[in-house]
CSV table of C-alpha atoms in Angstrom, one decimal:
chain,number,residue,atom,x,y,z
A,244,UNK,CA,12.7,93.5,22.3
A,245,UNK,CA,14.8,90.8,20.7
A,246,UNK,CA,18.5,90.8,20.0
A,247,UNK,CA,18.1,91.9,16.4
A,248,UNK,CA,15.9,94.8,17.4
A,249,UNK,CA,18.4,95.9,20.1
A,250,UNK,CA,21.3,95.8,17.6
A,251,UNK,CA,19.3,97.7,15.0
A,252,UNK,CA,18.4,100.4,17.6
A,253,UNK,CA,22.1,100.8,18.5
A,254,UNK,CA,23.0,101.2,14.9
A,255,UNK,CA,20.3,103.7,13.9
A,256,UNK,CA,19.5,105.8,17.0
A,257,UNK,CA,21.3,109.1,17.0
A,258,UNK,CA,22.0,108.9,20.8
A,259,UNK,CA,23.5,105.4,20.6
A,260,UNK,CA,26.5,103.9,18.8
A,261,UNK,CA,26.8,100.2,17.9
A,262,UNK,CA,30.6,100.6,18.2
A,263,UNK,CA,30.2,100.9,22.0
A,264,UNK,CA,28.5,97.5,22.4
A,265,UNK,CA,29.9,94.1,23.1
A,266,UNK,CA,27.9,91.1,21.9
A,267,UNK,CA,28.2,87.8,23.7
A,268,UNK,CA,27.1,84.7,21.8
A,269,UNK,CA,27.1,80.9,21.9
A,270,UNK,CA,30.2,79.4,20.3
A,271,UNK,CA,30.6,75.7,20.8
A,272,UNK,CA,34.1,74.7,21.9
A,273,UNK,CA,35.0,78.1,23.3
A,274,UNK,CA,35.5,78.5,27.0
A,275,UNK,CA,32.0,78.2,28.6
A,276,UNK,CA,30.7,77.8,25.0
A,277,UNK,CA,30.7,81.7,24.7
A,278,UNK,CA,32.6,84.3,22.7
A,279,UNK,CA,32.2,88.1,22.5
A,280,UNK,CA,32.6,90.5,19.6
A,281,UNK,CA,32.9,94.3,19.9
A,282,UNK,CA,30.2,96.2,18.0
A,283,UNK,CA,32.9,98.0,16.0
A,284,UNK,CA,33.6,94.6,14.3
A,285,UNK,CA,30.1,94.2,13.0
A,286,UNK,CA,30.0,94.8,9.3
A,287,UNK,CA,26.3,94.2,8.7
A,288,UNK,CA,22.9,93.4,10.2
A,289,UNK,CA,21.1,91.0,8.0
A,290,UNK,CA,17.7,89.4,8.3
A,291,UNK,CA,18.7,86.4,10.3
A,292,UNK,CA,22.4,87.0,11.3
A,293,UNK,CA,25.0,89.7,11.9
A,294,UNK,CA,28.2,89.7,10.0
A,295,UNK,CA,31.8,90.3,11.0
A,296,UNK,CA,35.0,89.9,9.0
A,297,UNK,CA,35.3,86.3,10.4
A,298,UNK,CA,31.8,84.9,10.7
A,299,UNK,CA,28.1,85.2,10.2
A,300,UNK,CA,26.4,84.8,13.6
A,301,UNK,CA,22.7,84.0,13.8
A,302,UNK,CA,20.8,86.3,16.1
A,303,UNK,CA,19.4,83.3,18.1
A,304,UNK,CA,23.0,82.6,19.3
A,305,UNK,CA,23.2,86.0,21.1
A,306,UNK,CA,23.0,85.6,24.8
A,307,UNK,CA,23.9,89.1,26.1
A,308,UNK,CA,24.5,92.6,24.7
A,309,UNK,CA,26.4,95.2,26.8
A,310,UNK,CA,26.4,98.9,26.0
A,311,UNK,CA,28.9,101.2,27.8
A,312,UNK,CA,29.4,98.5,30.5
A,313,UNK,CA,25.7,98.0,31.1
A,314,UNK,CA,23.7,94.8,30.1
A,315,UNK,CA,20.9,96.0,27.9
A,316,UNK,CA,19.8,92.5,26.6
A,317,UNK,CA,20.1,89.1,28.1
A,318,UNK,CA,18.6,85.8,27.1
A,319,UNK,CA,18.4,82.9,29.6
A,320,UNK,CA,20.6,80.0,28.7
A,321,UNK,CA,19.0,76.6,28.2
């Protein structure tokens, strides 16, 4: 399952809630080139990115998704 599919599942499954997720993504210039956004801040899931009030973040930049403290998606860093 890719990052977009994981986020979609969290949004649409009745037993899950996107608000309980934390999405870690590559952000050049940030400490360790990584930032995190809570799922509650996600305003939309588009075809190639997810949107927050501050940015549009491409799915390929997602490196890890945590749900209720558990890592449910992780991509190896290059």
